[in-house]
């Protein structure tokens, strides 16, 4: 790698500029000094860095928590570096055991293909997918013969594997650990060797796995990658990691209104963290927001409004963000209906019990949930609160059904 003294003043300035942006919000850089050397070599040789992100598409839903790494990838793209997006169509059949107390269900080829395409569609809202290198790791992992597998395994000890918390806990709790699970981090490391990656991104919970890339690259005589570990963000409950399974998430494929409204519900203590990690605002703007919040010059509600706006603008556009903000203010501060409502064609009976109507529109998952929402005063028909769960609704063209503060549907009939 290039020595610092080999750089011109202009090149040194560019290294510092890139380092400041690319290290911002990162929890850990392993090893830190090598990261600057990688940048220096890239700038001196006018060679983009290869920045790897591996994905096992075990579920097709992407949420705001994923934008932590997506925004970092976007920053690398803006500096001209190359993004290597690796779809684990081979490793996905094993399943990453990280954080699991049992072996994961293997995915089929069809599930991997479907989930991967859904990822691409959603990732494209943040990064330039046309400029991304897409790789499927079955391309090289499926060709490794058993002798090569044994050679890889000969450099990894069982004691090293049991350093992982999940494996250690399962071992001490006498829960089964299957041999193939030990190969997951080894194969992930082999991906870095196969693509000669310079940088690998991962969450802080992925440290064990991503460090294997350095180990495998060294084992095969390649220059070792640098690892950037990014923080995990808590969900809307302010406690658990954002996750669809926990119901505390903001999905990036949700409607702009839902994204805006959910963002307004995050705990005040997470505002700065969300700005710093999940938004695409510049470092200086985030620093000013933080300072204004600390000295009382910016009310948390207004800060969340700015955050919600930034999310919708990032995932859609400025016009949609303006409209979402206006709708939110109308509904929550002026008790008006949004200016634009999603419309649904109603082709069933014109006289329908309110419980069936709300359930059939998919506004709530069950009739029991509808009854509870009525009891809590959370359902309105044409802005009139529904108090009677046995109410029969006469469906007419333009009828508006509201559930809670954020869900509105306008019915259209032939």
Tab-separated table of C-alpha atoms in Angstrom, residues 17-307:
chain	number	residue	atom	x	y	z
A	17	UNK	CA	-12.002	14.348	3.078
A	18	UNK	CA	-13.046	10.807	2.198
A	19	UNK	CA	-11.999	9.438	5.586
A	20	UNK	CA	-14.077	12.029	7.438
A	21	UNK	CA	-17.257	11.146	5.542
A	22	UNK	CA	-16.740	7.386	5.284
A	23	UNK	CA	-15.818	6.910	8.958
A	24	UNK	CA	-18.718	9.086	10.154
A	25	UNK	CA	-21.245	7.059	12.123
A	26	UNK	CA	-19.102	3.906	11.971
A	27	UNK	CA	-18.816	2.007	15.245
A	28	UNK	CA	-15.490	0.263	14.606
A	29	UNK	CA	-12.861	0.191	11.851
A	30	UNK	CA	-10.644	-2.902	11.870
A	31	UNK	CA	-7.816	-1.998	11.592
A	32	UNK	CA	-8.164	1.762	11.517
A	33	UNK	CA	-4.707	2.647	10.190
A	34	UNK	CA	-5.144	0.329	7.213
A	35	UNK	CA	-8.326	2.110	6.163
A	36	UNK	CA	-6.463	5.359	5.535
A	37	UNK	CA	-3.773	3.434	3.668
A	38	UNK	CA	-6.446	1.825	1.475
A	39	UNK	CA	-7.859	5.265	0.679
A	40	UNK	CA	-4.414	6.671	0.025
A	41	UNK	CA	-3.559	3.848	-2.391
A	42	UNK	CA	-6.907	4.232	-4.147
A	43	UNK	CA	-6.390	7.970	-4.664
A	44	UNK	CA	-2.708	7.704	-5.649
A	45	UNK	CA	-3.310	4.890	-8.150
A	46	UNK	CA	-6.694	6.232	-9.272
A	47	UNK	CA	-8.146	2.807	-8.528
A	48	UNK	CA	-11.576	2.537	-6.888
A	49	UNK	CA	-11.841	0.429	-3.755
A	50	UNK	CA	-13.968	-2.723	-3.905
A	51	UNK	CA	-16.525	-2.393	-1.132
A	52	UNK	CA	-18.347	-5.591	-0.211
A	53	UNK	CA	-21.740	-6.135	1.375
A	54	UNK	CA	-22.975	-9.694	1.689
A	55	UNK	CA	-26.681	-10.508	1.884
A	56	UNK	CA	-28.509	-13.690	2.645
A	57	UNK	CA	-31.994	-12.680	1.519
A	58	UNK	CA	-33.851	-14.563	4.213
A	59	UNK	CA	-36.758	-12.088	4.105
A	60	UNK	CA	-37.800	-9.623	1.413
A	61	UNK	CA	-38.528	-6.649	3.654
A	62	UNK	CA	-36.109	-3.742	4.003
A	63	UNK	CA	-36.559	-1.152	6.754
A	64	UNK	CA	-34.977	2.094	7.899
A	65	UNK	CA	-32.470	0.087	9.938
A	66	UNK	CA	-30.981	-1.134	6.655
A	67	UNK	CA	-30.406	2.434	5.460
A	68	UNK	CA	-27.515	2.684	7.944
A	69	UNK	CA	-25.402	0.485	5.668
A	70	UNK	CA	-27.123	1.656	2.468
A	71	UNK	CA	-26.243	5.296	3.135
A	72	UNK	CA	-22.640	4.266	3.783
A	73	UNK	CA	-22.596	2.394	0.454
A	74	UNK	CA	-24.000	5.503	-1.220
A	75	UNK	CA	-21.160	7.588	0.222
A	76	UNK	CA	-18.607	5.139	-1.166
A	77	UNK	CA	-20.375	5.346	-4.543
A	78	UNK	CA	-20.253	9.150	-4.504
A	79	UNK	CA	-16.468	8.960	-4.072
A	80	UNK	CA	-16.240	6.681	-7.106
A	81	UNK	CA	-15.655	3.376	-5.340
A	82	UNK	CA	-17.140	0.079	-6.523
A	83	UNK	CA	-19.909	-1.642	-4.558
A	84	UNK	CA	-19.826	-5.445	-4.549
A	85	UNK	CA	-23.253	-6.715	-3.534
A	86	UNK	CA	-23.067	-10.434	-2.858
A	87	UNK	CA	-26.264	-12.460	-2.780
A	88	UNK	CA	-25.809	-15.583	-0.698
A	89	UNK	CA	-27.653	-18.003	-2.926
A	90	UNK	CA	-25.230	-20.660	-1.638
A	91	UNK	CA	-24.748	-19.550	1.984
A	92	UNK	CA	-28.464	-18.743	2.199
A	93	UNK	CA	-29.170	-22.427	1.960
A	94	UNK	CA	-27.391	-22.787	5.302
A	95	UNK	CA	-28.556	-19.578	6.932
A	96	UNK	CA	-26.461	-17.240	9.044
A	97	UNK	CA	-26.508	-18.607	12.629
A	98	UNK	CA	-25.608	-15.196	14.098
A	99	UNK	CA	-27.802	-14.457	17.107
A	100	UNK	CA	-29.757	-17.688	16.737
A	101	UNK	CA	-30.229	-20.328	19.404
A	102	UNK	CA	-31.057	-22.994	16.814
A	103	UNK	CA	-30.090	-23.838	13.243
A	104	UNK	CA	-31.876	-21.706	10.644
A	105	UNK	CA	-34.234	-23.036	8.026
A	106	UNK	CA	-32.514	-23.395	4.668
A	107	UNK	CA	-33.908	-21.365	1.747
A	108	UNK	CA	-34.882	-22.790	-1.603
A	109	UNK	CA	-33.487	-21.405	-4.869
A	110	UNK	CA	-36.888	-19.856	-5.608
A	111	UNK	CA	-37.046	-18.121	-2.213
A	112	UNK	CA	-33.517	-16.718	-2.618
A	113	UNK	CA	-34.296	-15.439	-6.122
A	114	UNK	CA	-37.595	-13.819	-5.061
A	115	UNK	CA	-36.167	-12.190	-1.942
A	116	UNK	CA	-33.054	-10.966	-3.769
A	117	UNK	CA	-35.127	-9.212	-6.439
A	118	UNK	CA	-37.196	-7.549	-3.739
A	119	UNK	CA	-33.988	-6.344	-2.086
A	120	UNK	CA	-32.760	-4.882	-5.383
A	121	UNK	CA	-36.005	-2.975	-5.889
A	122	UNK	CA	-35.896	-1.503	-2.399
A	123	UNK	CA	-32.134	-0.839	-2.263
A	124	UNK	CA	-32.524	1.158	-5.468
A	125	UNK	CA	-34.358	3.821	-3.462
A	126	UNK	CA	-31.078	4.694	-1.735
A	127	UNK	CA	-28.131	3.551	-3.873
A	128	UNK	CA	-27.507	3.481	-7.619
A	129	UNK	CA	-28.145	-0.174	-8.424
A	130	UNK	CA	-27.015	0.347	-12.034
A	131	UNK	CA	-23.500	1.024	-10.741
A	132	UNK	CA	-23.425	-1.964	-8.362
A	133	UNK	CA	-21.557	-5.192	-9.080
A	134	UNK	CA	-24.000	-8.015	-8.388
A	135	UNK	CA	-22.561	-11.402	-7.502
A	136	UNK	CA	-24.097	-14.712	-6.437
A	137	UNK	CA	-21.705	-16.706	-4.280
A	138	UNK	CA	-22.811	-20.061	-5.665
A	139	UNK	CA	-20.746	-19.021	-8.694
A	140	UNK	CA	-17.559	-19.923	-6.803
A	141	UNK	CA	-18.661	-21.802	-3.681
A	142	UNK	CA	-20.498	-24.494	-5.637
A	143	UNK	CA	-17.264	-25.274	-7.530
A	144	UNK	CA	-15.051	-25.902	-4.502
A	145	UNK	CA	-14.146	-29.589	-4.223
A	146	UNK	CA	-13.995	-31.411	-0.900
A	147	UNK	CA	-10.200	-31.233	-0.734
A	148	UNK	CA	-10.451	-27.432	-0.872
A	149	UNK	CA	-13.110	-27.477	1.851
A	150	UNK	CA	-10.778	-29.500	4.074
A	151	UNK	CA	-7.923	-27.084	3.341
A	152	UNK	CA	-10.128	-24.172	4.428
A	153	UNK	CA	-11.266	-26.009	7.539
A	154	UNK	CA	-7.675	-26.841	8.523
A	155	UNK	CA	-7.052	-23.152	9.290
A	156	UNK	CA	-10.027	-22.769	11.648
A	157	UNK	CA	-10.167	-24.242	15.138
A	158	UNK	CA	-13.282	-25.350	16.989
A	159	UNK	CA	-12.142	-23.200	19.913
A	160	UNK	CA	-12.201	-20.155	17.603
A	161	UNK	CA	-15.731	-20.975	16.515
A	162	UNK	CA	-16.891	-21.359	20.099
A	163	UNK	CA	-15.765	-17.799	20.785
A	164	UNK	CA	-18.955	-16.702	19.034
A	165	UNK	CA	-21.599	-15.927	21.638
A	166	UNK	CA	-24.370	-17.840	19.883
A	167	UNK	CA	-22.280	-20.982	19.433
A	168	UNK	CA	-20.881	-20.691	22.953
A	169	UNK	CA	-24.345	-20.299	24.468
A	170	UNK	CA	-25.759	-23.217	22.549
A	171	UNK	CA	-22.790	-25.374	23.539
A	172	UNK	CA	-23.075	-24.545	27.256
A	173	UNK	CA	-26.865	-25.008	27.134
A	174	UNK	CA	-26.448	-28.423	25.509
A	175	UNK	CA	-28.291	-27.285	22.403
A	176	UNK	CA	-27.218	-28.807	19.097
A	177	UNK	CA	-24.673	-27.078	16.860
A	178	UNK	CA	-24.538	-28.621	13.417
A	179	UNK	CA	-21.199	-28.936	11.675
A	180	UNK	CA	-22.372	-27.127	8.537
A	181	UNK	CA	-23.078	-23.997	10.626
A	182	UNK	CA	-19.359	-23.670	11.356
A	183	UNK	CA	-18.762	-23.274	7.644
A	184	UNK	CA	-20.962	-20.189	7.277
A	185	UNK	CA	-18.351	-17.583	8.377
A	186	UNK	CA	-15.657	-19.501	6.486
A	187	UNK	CA	-17.678	-19.293	3.271
A	188	UNK	CA	-18.432	-15.618	3.884
A	189	UNK	CA	-14.697	-15.053	4.215
A	190	UNK	CA	-14.086	-16.996	1.007
A	191	UNK	CA	-16.393	-14.538	-0.789
A	192	UNK	CA	-13.928	-11.755	0.075
A	193	UNK	CA	-11.059	-13.818	-1.320
A	194	UNK	CA	-12.941	-14.657	-4.523
A	195	UNK	CA	-13.744	-10.989	-5.233
A	196	UNK	CA	-10.515	-9.514	-3.797
A	197	UNK	CA	-12.558	-7.107	-1.680
A	198	UNK	CA	-10.804	-4.103	-0.116
A	199	UNK	CA	-13.535	-3.160	2.367
A	200	UNK	CA	-16.380	-5.120	3.935
A	201	UNK	CA	-19.340	-3.528	5.676
A	202	UNK	CA	-21.427	-5.200	8.346
A	203	UNK	CA	-23.398	-4.562	11.503
A	204	UNK	CA	-21.717	-4.777	14.890
A	205	UNK	CA	-23.371	-8.176	15.329
A	206	UNK	CA	-21.454	-9.414	12.269
A	207	UNK	CA	-17.920	-8.790	13.583
A	208	UNK	CA	-17.027	-12.476	13.897
A	209	UNK	CA	-18.194	-13.270	10.361
A	210	UNK	CA	-16.674	-10.320	8.508
A	211	UNK	CA	-13.271	-10.722	10.155
A	212	UNK	CA	-13.050	-14.139	8.557
A	213	UNK	CA	-12.614	-12.366	5.238
A	214	UNK	CA	-9.256	-11.032	6.421
A	215	UNK	CA	-8.258	-14.467	7.683
A	216	UNK	CA	-9.134	-16.275	4.428
A	217	UNK	CA	-7.531	-13.591	2.242
A	218	UNK	CA	-4.299	-13.845	4.244
A	219	UNK	CA	-4.464	-17.638	4.077
A	220	UNK	CA	-4.521	-17.460	0.258
A	221	UNK	CA	-1.861	-14.748	-0.012
A	222	UNK	CA	-4.176	-11.823	-0.809
A	223	UNK	CA	-4.135	-8.295	0.580
A	224	UNK	CA	-6.439	-8.234	3.602
A	225	UNK	CA	-9.658	-6.247	3.569
A	226	UNK	CA	-10.578	-3.602	6.121
A	227	UNK	CA	-13.799	-4.080	8.083
A	228	UNK	CA	-16.253	-1.260	8.863
A	229	UNK	CA	-18.779	-2.197	11.534
A	230	UNK	CA	-21.928	-0.076	11.643
A	231	UNK	CA	-24.212	0.354	14.661
A	232	UNK	CA	-27.617	-1.268	14.848
A	233	UNK	CA	-30.492	1.106	15.521
A	234	UNK	CA	-33.344	0.530	17.908
A	235	UNK	CA	-36.857	0.411	16.538
A	236	UNK	CA	-39.892	2.528	17.366
A	237	UNK	CA	-40.088	1.020	20.851
A	238	UNK	CA	-36.661	2.465	21.651
A	239	UNK	CA	-35.503	-0.844	23.124
A	240	UNK	CA	-35.224	-3.709	20.652
A	241	UNK	CA	-33.250	-3.665	17.405
A	242	UNK	CA	-35.462	-2.558	14.527
A	243	UNK	CA	-37.072	-5.659	13.082
A	244	UNK	CA	-40.190	-6.511	11.147
A	245	UNK	CA	-40.763	-9.556	13.365
A	246	UNK	CA	-40.870	-7.268	16.415
A	247	UNK	CA	-43.269	-4.822	14.751
A	248	UNK	CA	-41.072	-1.833	15.660
A	249	UNK	CA	-39.931	-0.965	12.169
A	250	UNK	CA	-40.367	1.658	9.451
A	251	UNK	CA	-40.456	-0.170	6.137
A	252	UNK	CA	-38.868	1.675	3.248
A	253	UNK	CA	-41.524	0.241	0.948
A	254	UNK	CA	-44.372	1.567	3.105
A	255	UNK	CA	-46.502	4.480	1.970
A	256	UNK	CA	-44.969	7.952	2.410
A	257	UNK	CA	-47.685	8.769	4.931
A	258	UNK	CA	-46.854	5.730	7.063
A	259	UNK	CA	-43.122	6.473	6.889
A	260	UNK	CA	-43.774	10.050	7.989
A	261	UNK	CA	-46.201	9.118	10.740
A	262	UNK	CA	-44.107	6.284	12.157
A	263	UNK	CA	-41.012	8.480	12.254
A	264	UNK	CA	-42.924	11.024	14.327
A	265	UNK	CA	-43.473	8.318	16.960
A	266	UNK	CA	-39.821	7.504	17.692
A	267	UNK	CA	-38.581	8.233	21.239
A	268	UNK	CA	-36.939	11.646	21.647
A	269	UNK	CA	-33.659	10.097	22.795
A	270	UNK	CA	-33.223	8.383	19.405
A	271	UNK	CA	-33.667	11.489	17.247
A	272	UNK	CA	-29.963	12.301	16.850
A	273	UNK	CA	-29.008	8.642	16.344
A	274	UNK	CA	-31.560	8.308	13.533
A	275	UNK	CA	-30.319	11.525	11.922
A	276	UNK	CA	-26.687	10.449	12.176
A	277	UNK	CA	-27.086	6.859	10.988
A	278	UNK	CA	-30.235	6.494	8.896
A	279	UNK	CA	-30.786	9.850	7.187
A	280	UNK	CA	-28.855	11.190	4.211
A	281	UNK	CA	-28.293	14.620	5.748
A	282	UNK	CA	-24.793	16.086	5.661
A	283	UNK	CA	-22.548	15.828	8.722
A	284	UNK	CA	-22.688	19.578	9.363
A	285	UNK	CA	-26.502	19.688	9.251
A	286	UNK	CA	-26.801	16.805	11.707
A	287	UNK	CA	-24.301	18.491	14.038
A	288	UNK	CA	-26.361	21.694	13.990
A	289	UNK	CA	-29.599	19.803	14.700
A	290	UNK	CA	-27.933	18.056	17.631
A	291	UNK	CA	-26.607	21.349	19.026
A	292	UNK	CA	-29.999	23.043	18.644
A	293	UNK	CA	-31.741	20.154	20.412
A	294	UNK	CA	-29.264	20.276	23.285
A	295	UNK	CA	-29.604	24.021	23.858
A	296	UNK	CA	-33.391	24.011	23.463
A	297	UNK	CA	-33.445	25.908	20.186
A	298	UNK	CA	-35.097	23.026	18.354
A	299	UNK	CA	-38.144	21.264	19.783
A	300	UNK	CA	-38.010	17.439	19.533
A	301	UNK	CA	-41.323	17.436	17.646
A	302	UNK	CA	-39.900	19.800	15.016
A	303	UNK	CA	-36.717	17.730	14.816
A	304	UNK	CA	-38.764	14.586	14.184
A	305	UNK	CA	-40.703	16.468	11.519
A	306	UNK	CA	-37.392	17.268	9.803
A	307	UNK	CA	-36.291	13.638	10.158
